[in-house]
Amino acid sequence: MESIIREIDSHKGSMTYEDSFRYAILCSKLLNKTDKTARENGRLLLTFVLDRLVDFPKETYAIWSDLVEAAGFYPYIQSESDLGTDSLSEQIRVSFHSSNYLYEKTLHAEQKKLSDLLFAGKNVVASAPTSFGKSMLIEELVASGKYKNIVIIQPTLALLDETRLKLKKYARDYKIIVRTAQTPSNDEKGNLFLLTAERVMEYDGLPNIDLFIIDEFYKMSLRRIDDRADTLNNAFLKVMRCGKPQFYLLGPNIGGISEGFEQKYNALFYKTDFSMVGCRVIDKSITLDATWGKRQRDAFKEKKLFELLDELGDSQSIIYCASPARARKVARNYYLHLKELSKSTMILPLVEWIKANVSDKWSLADALTYGIAVHDGSLQKHISSSVIHYFNIGKLRTIFCTSTIIEGVNTSAKNVIIFDEKKGSKPFDYFDYSNIRGRAGRMMEHYIGNVYSFVQEPQKDELIVDIPFVEQDRDILTDEILVNIEPSDIKPQVKERYDKLQRTEPGLLRIIKQNGTNINGQISIYYALERDISDVKNRHLITWSQYPSYEAMTYVMDLANENIFNFRGEHGVLSVKQLVRMLHVYREKKTIMAIVNDKLNYLLKKRKNTPNPEQLLAINDSAIEEAFHVYRHWFQFKVPKAFRVVDSIQRYVCEKHGIKAGSYSFYVQQLENDFVSERLSILIEYGIPNTTILKIQDIIPYDLKDEAIVEFLRDNKNEVFARLTSYEIERLSCEL
């Protein structure tokens, strides 16, 4: 098949009738074979022909139209006038594959099969390629109105935000819940919960759930070492106790799931390799000399990467890099490379906002004007969303990314360039490689996606996703999952451990389970609080409310250290002392720029020599990006979690001793909401910059909250927009 593909690729100009018939006969034979690999090759050949269809004689289009239908590519028949439906029978078959609930949407053959299973009420665990269109089926399920209460768990806030924007058109039928403070609708409206696993665990009062969806469900595996796997497993167990909902678990490139899961939940494992997007892999690793040292190798790779990007021109590309620091460095070097060759051409509102609110020395601002961006987990939510938005509408052509963009954010990238062979500091496996490769091309936008790989393909192996609460492997199952399993489901090999956990004080055990973090760590915090609460002199370090003092903040973070989180240096913080100091500065100044300046001063003091302009650019970038990383990882996630855990346990201890408890919730809300009023926090959740909210907060009536705020802003657009910059208007317009 590779030789045929190369032949089609290398063909210049018009194809002959003989070529068209020869390829059509081969394609037909492959599609009609019972062998799975042969059918895959038939579909692959078809995508390459469709990509070059303009070169084929029009008189042969009818043949290719029949083959498109034979392959089950019904959306292409609908969308391509050259492959239109001529016969009544063909129109009937296309109509049969049309969605009953999504306007003018046609399903391909495998989507139709999966859709039928879901609407028949089956619990489905689906493994399908990235370009399969699994998320389209999520929308179809929501659009059907069949399910009153739906929970959708996705691994990242970016992916949840993308899903929310796609599904907000159904707000008339569903209350869309994205925060734990939102209460479910009790009227005729349904509820659509769009949450991370952590927020599911924190959410009190889930109603009976009718449909439960987990995207990227392979993250339940403990054998893949994901530090959020415990929470995802516990979220699954929690939701499945809310009325025994139907579920749809989906992910790519999965070979199987734990034995016993299908039987326990009457589920069907549905595996398919069906794709309407072909993949062209161009191996760039052969240009690298294995004897080179790291520095020489990296310099050569970078040179070849820039040559490739220049050659690709306006064709959109995402470049996978091992880490955020790596992505930023290579992106900055490519920006400097382009700067030498040409003038910038892009005018993007985000650039204006960055220069006014972050720094005019951040290279991202200038890189954006050359069509270049970075996407990693440390960027502020609205910046990440804007980068993806600009890319998908063609205003950016190159994104340097980490695994954050690979694990679920949908882009319009024609090309994926695999620059590094690692995920963080560890080599990635075939599963990771396949997921990265699968981001090339997008169904209904490209027939072919190009993968340029500077790494060798890892040895092929099949991922079997272990479901820990089903397997209950004594060497792998964590106490954090074990404690949440029903007594009747406990297996003999872990029963002794389970019974020991159940001997914990019932009230404390309930809190520990709800917190969903390190059990031994929480018990250590409990004993420390029990010891310290009797010290009247220092009790104020525990029983404070509203804002903590510097000493109280230090006390809580000391409790959390080694019990809830550990300092490893990779997230910009090395000690409790450093973290508390930054938290204090952030609270005083109420802007992340205070942390940026703090980081910048530290980096400049470390230098013995005065930096040259290029070094100063790199230092400024490091300060900004490290500060953003501290903001996202610590201020928005780790610290609020730590305060919540300590707060819940101190309330229990204080009640036990008849002492008035403290309340940390106000401070936690302030941290998570960028010190914006809690009543306006829905706007922070929707990715609106806090600069925007502060400018318009006095316009919004005090008694409004959640969706009512958005409705008010929509009804008063002119007054609102008059106060905002073009970028702030752009961001807010996405919600109105």
XYZ file of C-alpha atoms in Angstrom:
736
model
C 0.000 0.000 0.000
C 2.857 2.397 0.754
C 4.087 2.166 -2.828
C 0.616 2.993 -4.195
C 0.330 5.975 -1.844
C 3.762 7.224 -2.907
C 2.722 6.789 -6.524
C -0.397 8.938 -6.030
C 1.608 11.473 -4.037
C 4.306 11.809 -6.659
C 1.909 12.086 -9.602
C 2.012 15.482 -11.260
C -0.962 16.908 -13.157
C -3.971 14.981 -14.413
C -4.511 11.275 -13.827
C -5.361 9.102 -16.803
C -8.538 7.038 -17.106
C -6.348 3.948 -16.719
C -4.869 5.268 -13.459
C -8.305 6.093 -12.072
C -9.752 2.668 -12.983
C -6.676 0.858 -11.648
C -6.871 2.612 -8.277
C -10.656 2.140 -8.156
C -10.394 -1.612 -8.753
C -7.745 -1.945 -6.032
C -9.783 0.155 -3.621
C -12.925 -1.905 -4.287
C -11.083 -5.187 -3.712
C -9.623 -3.975 -0.417
C -12.949 -2.608 0.892
C -14.709 -5.890 0.112
C -12.230 -8.115 1.940
C -13.061 -9.562 5.353
C -9.550 -8.848 6.602
C -9.536 -5.806 8.888
C -6.139 -4.529 7.693
C -7.201 -4.783 4.053
C -10.315 -2.672 4.705
C -8.225 -0.099 6.553
C -5.895 0.085 3.563
C -8.893 0.496 1.274
C -10.116 3.484 3.298
C -6.595 4.915 3.419
C -6.256 4.658 -0.362
C -9.645 6.331 -0.757
C -8.635 9.321 1.407
C -5.515 9.881 -0.708
C -7.593 9.733 -3.897
C -10.142 12.195 -2.487
C -7.299 14.509 -1.533
C -6.209 14.532 -5.190
C -9.674 14.146 -6.763
C -9.257 17.317 -8.818
C -6.514 15.507 -10.768
C -8.811 12.592 -11.684
C -11.047 12.515 -14.795
C -14.501 13.806 -13.898
C -16.038 11.017 -15.950
C -14.798 8.564 -13.273
C -16.277 10.474 -10.311
C -19.378 8.279 -10.285
C -17.169 5.263 -9.592
C -15.444 7.048 -6.741
C -18.813 8.175 -5.380
C -19.859 4.515 -5.169
C -16.597 3.647 -3.414
C -17.069 6.516 -0.939
C -20.427 5.001 -0.053
C -18.981 1.477 0.069
C -16.390 2.722 2.560
C -19.120 4.271 4.719
C -17.865 7.841 4.134
C -21.417 9.238 3.934
C -20.548 12.789 5.134
C -18.323 13.212 2.068
C -21.212 12.350 -0.236
C -23.280 15.030 1.423
C -20.603 17.700 1.409
C -18.956 17.185 -1.976
C -20.983 18.330 -4.985
C -18.745 16.275 -7.281
C -19.688 13.182 -5.301
C -23.344 14.061 -4.882
C -26.295 11.716 -4.572
C -27.666 10.945 -8.049
C -29.838 7.904 -7.473
C -32.866 7.661 -5.193
C -31.442 4.564 -3.498
C -28.216 6.415 -2.710
C -30.171 9.366 -1.330
C -32.108 6.984 0.914
C -28.912 5.427 2.253
C -27.372 8.839 2.935
C -30.602 9.907 4.631
C -30.460 6.774 6.806
C -27.072 7.952 8.061
C -28.237 11.494 8.760
C -28.427 12.439 12.423
C -31.949 12.587 13.799
C -31.009 15.421 16.142
C -28.186 17.472 14.571
C -29.215 19.705 11.699
C -27.610 18.800 8.363
C -25.151 16.398 9.992
C -24.466 13.019 8.428
C -22.786 10.182 10.310
C -20.238 7.887 8.771
C -20.959 4.160 8.911
C -19.148 3.448 12.191
C -20.556 6.568 13.866
C -24.023 5.337 12.931
C -23.373 1.939 14.518
C -22.077 3.528 17.706
C -24.942 6.020 17.774
C -27.495 3.211 17.446
C -25.918 1.333 20.353
C -26.019 4.418 22.566
C -29.620 5.269 21.732
C -30.531 1.639 22.415
C -29.448 2.318 25.998
C -26.190 0.346 25.918
C -23.273 1.162 28.192
C -20.447 1.663 25.720
C -16.673 1.835 26.166
C -15.440 3.132 22.803
C -11.923 3.065 21.397
C -11.675 5.000 18.143
C -9.138 7.242 16.369
C -8.916 10.933 17.184
C -10.464 11.797 13.809
C -13.407 9.413 14.310
C -15.813 12.106 15.514
C -16.550 10.732 18.999
C -17.344 14.197 20.364
C -20.022 14.687 17.686
C -21.888 11.770 19.253
C -21.759 13.559 22.623
C -23.590 16.490 21.060
C -26.088 14.157 19.415
C -26.899 12.564 22.783
C -27.422 15.990 24.368
C -29.455 17.278 21.402
C -31.811 14.288 21.566
C -33.368 15.496 24.834
C -33.656 11.845 25.879
C -31.595 12.364 29.035
C -32.651 14.792 31.771
C -29.458 14.887 33.843
C -26.090 14.415 32.126
C -22.579 14.419 33.601
C -19.631 14.912 31.243
C -16.115 14.547 32.667
C -13.191 15.725 30.572
C -9.529 15.840 31.590
C -8.811 19.532 31.084
C -10.600 22.833 31.627
C -9.685 23.791 28.049
C -11.549 20.802 26.643
C -14.507 21.417 28.945
C -14.635 25.020 27.767
C -14.625 23.898 24.142
C -17.464 21.471 24.892
C -19.426 24.133 26.774
C -19.227 26.549 23.853
C -20.401 23.796 21.512
C -23.303 22.796 23.760
C -24.457 26.204 24.979
C -27.020 26.215 22.166
C -28.974 23.723 24.299
C -29.243 26.120 27.271
C -32.987 26.362 26.687
C -33.326 22.686 27.632
C -30.458 22.318 30.104
C -28.971 24.298 32.928
C -25.247 24.131 32.181
C -23.287 23.588 35.397
C -19.533 24.224 35.370
C -18.914 25.195 39.020
C -19.472 23.359 42.284
C -21.378 26.369 43.668
C -24.124 26.071 41.037
C -27.231 24.217 42.173
C -29.137 21.877 39.841
C -32.366 22.988 38.206
C -35.471 21.482 39.776
C -37.937 22.582 37.096
C -38.621 21.107 33.655
C -35.085 21.918 32.533
C -32.490 19.197 32.621
C -28.978 19.624 34.024
C -25.783 19.334 32.030
C -22.782 18.988 34.348
C -19.506 19.826 32.578
C -16.871 19.077 35.199
C -13.413 17.735 35.840
C -13.176 14.636 38.024
C -12.000 16.814 40.932
C -15.103 18.969 40.697
C -17.375 15.938 40.552
C -15.894 14.804 43.863
C -16.380 18.276 45.367
C -19.953 18.631 44.088
C -22.604 18.120 46.776
C -26.111 17.078 45.869
C -25.829 15.435 42.466
C -29.340 14.427 41.335
C -30.082 11.071 39.747
C -27.984 10.970 36.590
C -29.363 9.555 33.329
C -26.240 9.709 31.169
C -22.597 9.712 32.224
C -19.759 10.466 29.777
C -16.006 10.290 30.413
C -13.716 11.551 27.675
C -10.135 10.183 27.609
C -11.224 7.433 30.027
C -7.833 5.692 29.744
C -6.710 8.129 32.451
C -8.432 5.797 34.933
C -5.436 3.489 34.571
C -3.002 3.369 37.487
C -0.387 1.638 35.361
C 0.089 4.793 33.229
C 1.057 6.839 36.301
C -1.366 9.752 36.072
C -1.561 11.616 39.390
C -5.276 12.279 38.821
C -6.250 8.642 38.207
C -7.469 8.131 41.787
C -9.886 11.033 41.483
C -11.228 9.878 38.112
C -11.914 6.385 39.440
C -13.673 7.778 42.494
C -15.699 10.176 40.343
C -16.871 7.204 38.269
C -17.909 5.308 41.411
C -19.685 8.387 42.801
C -21.718 9.142 39.673
C -22.630 5.490 39.111
C -24.333 5.521 42.532
C -26.570 8.379 41.402
C -29.397 6.391 39.824
C -27.281 3.857 37.857
C -26.929 5.972 34.705
C -26.140 4.779 31.199
C -22.503 5.556 30.390
C -20.348 6.331 27.373
C -16.589 6.106 27.971
C -14.423 7.142 25.052
C -10.762 7.314 24.147
C -8.302 6.560 21.328
C -6.040 3.629 20.475
C -7.114 1.286 23.284
C -6.784 -2.468 22.936
C -9.048 -3.539 25.785
C -10.193 -2.993 29.367
C -9.956 -4.940 32.602
C -11.610 -8.325 32.543
C -14.829 -8.231 34.515
C -15.729 -4.573 33.860
C -18.035 -5.378 30.953
C -19.859 -8.046 32.946
C -20.185 -5.939 36.092
C -21.699 -2.975 34.262
C -23.360 -4.815 31.371
C -21.114 -2.819 29.047
C -19.894 -3.252 25.488
C -16.280 -2.580 24.513
C -16.466 -1.111 21.010
C -13.133 -0.909 19.192
C -12.730 0.519 15.717
C -9.896 1.951 13.633
C -12.333 3.614 11.216
C -11.143 7.037 10.080
C -12.116 9.393 7.273
C -8.758 11.171 7.528
C -5.665 9.532 6.080
C -2.217 9.924 7.603
C 0.977 10.607 5.677
C 4.070 9.991 7.843
C 7.323 11.623 6.771
C 10.289 10.281 8.733
C 12.739 13.062 9.623
C 14.622 11.010 12.205
C 16.788 9.412 9.507
C 18.621 12.726 9.098
C 19.943 12.536 12.677
C 23.319 11.016 13.552
C 23.139 8.733 16.594
C 26.726 9.619 17.570
C 25.955 13.323 18.094
C 25.810 14.814 21.572
C 22.600 16.408 22.835
C 23.605 19.994 22.018
C 24.686 19.165 18.454
C 21.596 17.024 17.925
C 19.225 19.733 19.203
C 20.855 22.434 17.069
C 20.559 20.291 13.944
C 16.939 19.337 14.703
C 16.011 22.965 15.256
C 17.631 24.017 11.983
C 15.767 21.292 10.071
C 12.507 22.148 11.855
C 12.717 25.800 10.817
C 13.487 24.807 7.229
C 10.449 22.523 7.255
C 8.144 25.198 8.695
C 9.363 27.723 6.118
C 8.692 25.168 3.402
C 5.166 24.468 4.704
C 4.358 28.179 4.446
C 0.760 28.955 5.401
C -0.175 25.297 5.985
C -1.078 25.040 9.677
C 1.162 23.014 11.967
C 1.398 22.029 15.608
C 4.827 21.069 16.916
C 4.929 18.648 19.828
C 7.665 19.343 22.394
C 8.491 17.383 25.538
C 7.946 20.181 28.080
C 6.648 23.746 28.425
C 10.199 25.121 28.716
C 11.210 23.287 25.556
C 8.144 24.503 23.619
C 8.759 28.115 24.646
C 12.447 28.041 23.800
C 11.960 26.567 20.322
C 9.017 28.899 19.634
C 11.098 31.925 20.645
C 13.971 30.821 18.414
C 11.615 30.340 15.475
C 10.160 33.800 16.038
C 13.688 35.259 15.983
C 14.382 33.246 12.830
C 11.311 34.694 11.076
C 12.103 38.155 12.347
C 15.362 38.066 10.391
C 13.570 36.977 7.210
C 10.479 39.156 7.067
C 8.230 41.683 8.726
C 5.359 40.671 10.963
C 1.942 40.623 9.343
C -0.614 39.488 11.945
C -2.642 42.031 13.905
C -4.353 40.245 16.786
C -6.285 41.890 19.646
C -4.611 39.542 22.159
C -1.250 41.232 21.463
C -2.619 44.573 22.624
C -3.952 42.993 25.834
C -0.652 41.217 26.613
C 1.384 44.395 26.191
C -0.992 46.377 28.393
C -1.604 43.790 31.111
C 1.377 41.411 31.150
C 4.493 42.813 29.509
C 5.575 44.383 26.247
C 8.771 42.347 26.624
C 7.083 38.932 26.485
C 8.163 37.292 23.229
C 4.732 35.640 22.841
C 3.245 39.041 21.975
C 5.701 39.566 19.130
C 5.597 35.916 18.048
C 1.823 36.175 17.626
C 2.336 38.882 15.023
C 4.281 36.313 12.976
C 1.534 33.698 13.292
C 3.345 31.774 16.050
C 1.988 30.747 19.461
C 2.712 28.458 22.396
C 0.140 26.277 24.135
C 0.866 24.669 27.492
C -0.816 24.156 30.842
C 0.560 27.307 32.452
C -1.081 29.925 30.236
C -4.041 31.828 31.600
C -7.280 30.228 30.477
C -8.397 33.072 28.231
C -5.001 33.197 26.487
C -5.097 29.441 25.796
C -8.642 29.718 24.453
C -7.716 32.645 22.228
C -4.678 30.823 20.826
C -6.840 27.843 19.810
C -9.557 30.143 18.438
C -7.078 32.125 16.305
C -5.505 28.918 15.047
C -8.823 27.324 14.102
C -9.949 30.376 12.122
C -6.616 30.536 10.302
C -5.066 33.579 11.992
C -2.173 31.533 13.397
C -0.226 28.980 11.425
C 2.134 27.464 14.012
C 1.610 26.317 17.606
C 4.410 24.886 19.716
C 2.708 22.669 22.248
C 3.062 20.064 24.970
C 0.735 17.186 25.814
C -1.966 19.697 26.870
C -3.016 20.212 23.259
C -2.548 16.548 22.358
C -4.897 15.283 25.078
C -8.120 16.638 23.777
C -8.145 20.179 22.388
C -9.417 19.998 18.825
C -7.515 21.996 16.232
C -7.578 22.457 12.482
C -3.928 21.407 12.069
C -3.061 19.898 8.707
C 0.419 19.039 9.971
C 1.740 17.578 13.206
C 5.475 17.721 13.790
C 6.766 15.361 16.480
C 9.918 17.168 17.586
C 10.693 15.306 20.836
C 10.398 11.678 21.868
C 9.597 12.394 25.515
C 6.616 13.360 27.641
C 8.212 15.469 30.334
C 11.446 13.718 31.273
C 10.327 10.209 30.302
C 10.279 8.604 26.834
C 6.746 8.300 25.490
C 5.353 4.932 24.442
C 3.484 3.848 21.335
C 0.153 4.934 22.845
C 1.402 8.508 23.358
C 3.011 8.526 19.911
C -0.258 7.373 18.302
C -2.247 10.056 20.111
C 0.130 12.779 18.951
C 0.123 11.453 15.386
C -3.677 11.293 15.440
C -3.918 15.083 15.788
C -2.878 15.568 12.152
C -5.843 16.505 9.979
C -9.451 16.973 10.979
C -12.535 15.232 9.659
C -14.525 17.360 7.180
C -11.575 19.755 6.847
C -8.759 17.556 5.549
C -8.661 14.261 3.724
C -5.005 13.808 4.681
C -3.020 14.846 7.725
C 0.757 15.081 7.534
C 3.002 13.809 10.331
C 6.643 14.883 10.253
C 8.495 12.838 12.849
C 11.937 13.702 14.195
C 11.716 10.628 16.429
C 11.661 6.929 15.731
C 8.302 5.243 16.108
C 8.222 3.375 19.454
C 7.702 -0.364 19.484
C 4.044 -1.085 18.838
C 2.106 -2.437 21.776
C -1.545 -2.535 22.711
C -2.852 -0.585 25.676
C -5.145 -2.529 27.973
C -6.736 -0.015 30.340
C -6.833 -1.358 33.859
C -9.911 -0.387 35.854
C -8.420 -0.423 39.381
C -11.653 -0.822 41.361
C -12.524 -3.875 39.248
C -9.097 -5.544 39.157
C -8.208 -4.670 42.784
C -4.562 -5.599 42.223
C -3.105 -5.443 45.747
C 0.202 -4.025 44.460
C -1.383 -1.228 42.418
C -4.749 -0.320 43.964
C -4.408 2.811 46.108
C -6.133 3.343 49.451
C -7.765 6.448 47.945
C -9.742 4.257 45.526
C -10.111 1.262 47.854
C -11.928 3.267 50.501
C -14.627 4.243 47.980
C -15.484 0.710 46.817
C -18.738 -0.813 48.076
C -18.206 -3.486 50.782
C -19.977 -6.106 48.651
C -17.458 -5.560 45.823
C -14.278 -5.980 47.900
C -12.072 -8.891 46.817
C -10.190 -11.131 49.289
C -6.712 -9.865 48.393
C -7.494 -6.315 49.638
C -10.085 -7.037 52.337
C -7.672 -6.673 55.248
C -6.554 -3.238 54.017
C -10.166 -2.251 53.422
C -11.285 -3.305 56.899
C -8.441 -1.306 58.447
C -9.532 1.830 56.571
C -13.126 1.304 57.667
C -12.065 1.406 61.338
C -11.382 5.151 60.934
C -13.844 7.358 62.846
C -17.014 7.437 60.659
C -17.249 11.232 60.538
C -13.594 11.618 59.660
C -13.796 8.809 57.090
C -16.688 10.548 55.333
C -14.601 13.752 55.062
C -11.523 11.848 53.876
C -13.491 10.114 51.135
C -15.036 13.374 49.954
C -11.661 15.139 49.847
C -10.340 12.397 47.565
C -6.667 12.933 48.283
C -3.854 11.160 50.170
C -5.537 9.221 52.990
C -2.449 8.824 55.174
C -1.708 12.499 54.612
C -5.199 13.513 55.726
C -4.923 11.346 58.846
C -1.582 12.993 59.634
C -3.250 16.410 59.294
C -6.041 15.236 61.608
C -3.585 14.178 64.315
C -1.635 17.431 63.963
C -4.839 19.457 64.381
C -5.876 17.323 67.353
C -2.512 18.126 68.937
C -2.523 21.854 68.159
C -6.167 22.744 68.831
C -5.604 22.468 72.584
C -2.900 25.167 72.422
C -5.039 28.239 73.145
C -2.117 30.545 72.388
C -1.809 29.326 68.791
C -5.403 28.231 68.123
C -5.948 31.273 65.899
C -3.682 29.623 63.304
C -6.460 27.027 62.845
C -9.764 28.805 63.563
C -9.396 31.869 61.330
C -12.003 33.001 58.769
C -11.998 35.262 55.707
C -8.254 35.963 55.112
C -5.415 34.089 56.851
C -2.552 35.916 58.504
C 0.949 35.274 57.182
C 1.545 32.890 60.093
C -1.770 31.072 59.584
C -1.053 30.663 55.883
C 2.333 29.197 56.750
C 0.745 26.836 59.278
C -1.774 25.480 56.752
C 0.832 25.078 54.027
C 3.155 23.296 56.465
C 0.320 20.853 57.203
C -0.268 20.330 53.488
C 3.402 19.805 52.630
C 4.194 16.082 52.317
C 0.558 15.277 53.154
C -1.311 16.739 50.164
C 1.471 17.890 47.845
C 5.244 17.634 47.597
C 7.741 20.190 46.354
C 9.731 18.746 43.495
C 10.956 21.964 41.890
C 9.232 21.327 38.568
C 6.346 23.665 39.241
C 8.246 26.826 40.138
C 8.101 26.464 43.940
C 10.771 24.886 46.142
C 9.535 25.377 49.709
C 6.636 26.358 51.955
C 8.418 29.601 52.757
C 8.658 30.561 49.073
C 5.065 29.561 48.341
C 3.640 31.526 51.277
C 5.650 34.600 50.319
C 4.275 34.478 46.760
C 0.727 33.890 48.022
C 1.079 36.902 50.302
C 2.390 39.110 47.462
C -0.421 37.913 45.181
C -3.066 38.665 47.818
C -1.651 42.125 48.491
C -1.303 43.168 44.838
C -4.187 41.063 43.415
C -2.355 40.659 40.110
C -0.144 37.947 38.705
C 2.245 40.677 37.509
C 3.476 40.986 41.091
C 4.746 37.405 40.831
C 6.199 38.102 37.375
C 8.238 41.018 38.756
C 9.288 38.944 41.735
C 10.526 36.155 39.446
C 12.242 38.624 37.108
C 14.177 40.280 39.941
C 15.247 36.865 41.221
C 16.495 35.725 37.796
C 18.400 38.972 37.194
C 20.078 38.811 40.620
C 21.280 35.287 39.850
C 23.276 36.519 36.861
C 26.897 37.558 37.263
C 27.009 39.470 33.976
C 24.696 41.990 32.324
C 22.547 40.065 29.820
C 22.603 40.922 26.111
C 19.255 41.708 24.391
C 18.603 38.102 23.372
C 19.420 36.822 26.870
C 17.213 39.510 28.413
C 14.346 38.388 26.172
C 14.803 34.812 27.413
C 14.972 35.975 31.059
C 11.772 38.028 30.691
C 10.035 35.057 29.100
C 11.181 32.755 31.904
C 9.910 35.141 34.586
C 6.497 35.511 32.936
C 6.059 31.857 32.131
C 7.260 30.625 35.546
C 4.873 33.072 37.224
C 1.988 31.841 35.069
C 2.934 28.275 35.935
C 2.852 29.093 39.655
C -0.495 30.781 39.096
C -2.104 27.835 37.284
C -0.541 24.937 39.184
C -0.394 26.382 42.705
C -2.768 29.331 43.048
C -5.552 27.828 40.916
C -5.229 24.148 41.839
C -2.870 22.883 44.566
C -3.285 25.644 47.161
C -7.115 25.834 46.999
C -7.244 22.035 47.280
C -4.925 22.093 50.304
C -6.966 24.788 52.052
C -10.205 22.886 51.392
C -8.799 19.675 52.845
C -7.401 21.331 55.978
C -10.604 23.372 56.355
C -12.829 20.282 56.288
C -10.689 18.454 58.863
C -10.352 21.460 61.202
C -14.150 21.852 61.189
C -14.470 18.224 62.266
C -11.830 18.605 64.999
C -13.316 21.864 66.309
C -16.832 20.428 66.430
C -15.503 17.392 68.276
C -13.940 19.661 70.920
C -16.790 22.169 71.122
C -14.681 24.993 69.647
C -15.921 27.498 67.062
C -14.392 26.387 63.781
C -12.696 28.543 61.201
C -13.918 29.007 57.630
C -11.414 29.058 54.776
C -13.944 29.083 51.913
C -13.876 32.851 51.296
C -10.101 32.905 50.807
C -10.237 29.817 48.571
C -12.901 31.449 46.402
C -10.848 34.632 46.169
C -7.791 32.674 45.015
C -9.687 30.672 42.420
C -11.566 33.713 41.140
C -8.593 36.077 40.678
C -9.967 38.154 43.574
C -13.092 38.865 41.563
C -16.371 38.863 43.510
C -17.843 35.376 43.943
C -21.106 36.471 42.308
C -19.162 37.181 39.084
C -17.006 34.048 39.195
C -19.034 32.439 36.402
C -17.285 34.901 34.055
C -13.859 33.742 35.249
C -15.034 30.174 34.615
C -16.018 31.157 31.075
C -12.499 32.430 30.385
C -13.185 36.165 30.614
C -10.062 38.103 31.723
C -10.337 39.641 35.177
C -9.432 43.006 33.600
C -12.706 42.797 31.684
C -14.765 41.882 34.749
C -13.327 44.689 36.867
C -14.284 47.221 34.166
C -17.929 46.134 33.972
C -18.727 44.829 37.459
C -20.497 47.996 38.583
C -22.931 47.740 35.627
C -24.160 44.269 36.627
C -27.054 44.267 39.146
C -25.948 42.785 42.460
C -28.803 40.261 42.683
C -27.892 38.478 39.421
C -25.795 35.339 39.251
C -24.619 32.656 36.821
C -26.624 32.517 33.548
C -28.592 35.641 34.477
C -25.350 37.652 34.358
C -24.608 36.500 30.823
C -28.190 37.312 29.768
C -27.858 40.805 31.269
C -24.587 41.429 29.421
C -26.161 40.199 26.178
C -29.083 42.609 26.619
C -26.783 45.533 27.421
C -24.013 44.941 24.894
C -23.550 48.543 23.795
C -23.014 49.898 27.315
C -20.712 47.007 28.221
C -18.585 47.088 25.069
C -18.071 50.849 25.347
C -15.805 50.219 28.356
C -13.670 47.472 26.840
C -10.676 47.017 24.561
C -11.012 45.136 21.278
C -9.593 41.957 22.850
C -11.957 42.108 25.823
C -14.876 42.600 23.442
C -13.661 39.625 21.407
C -13.506 37.350 24.477
C -16.858 38.460 25.853
C -18.540 38.146 22.462
C -17.834 34.404 22.481
C -20.288 34.110 25.380
C -23.025 36.472 24.214
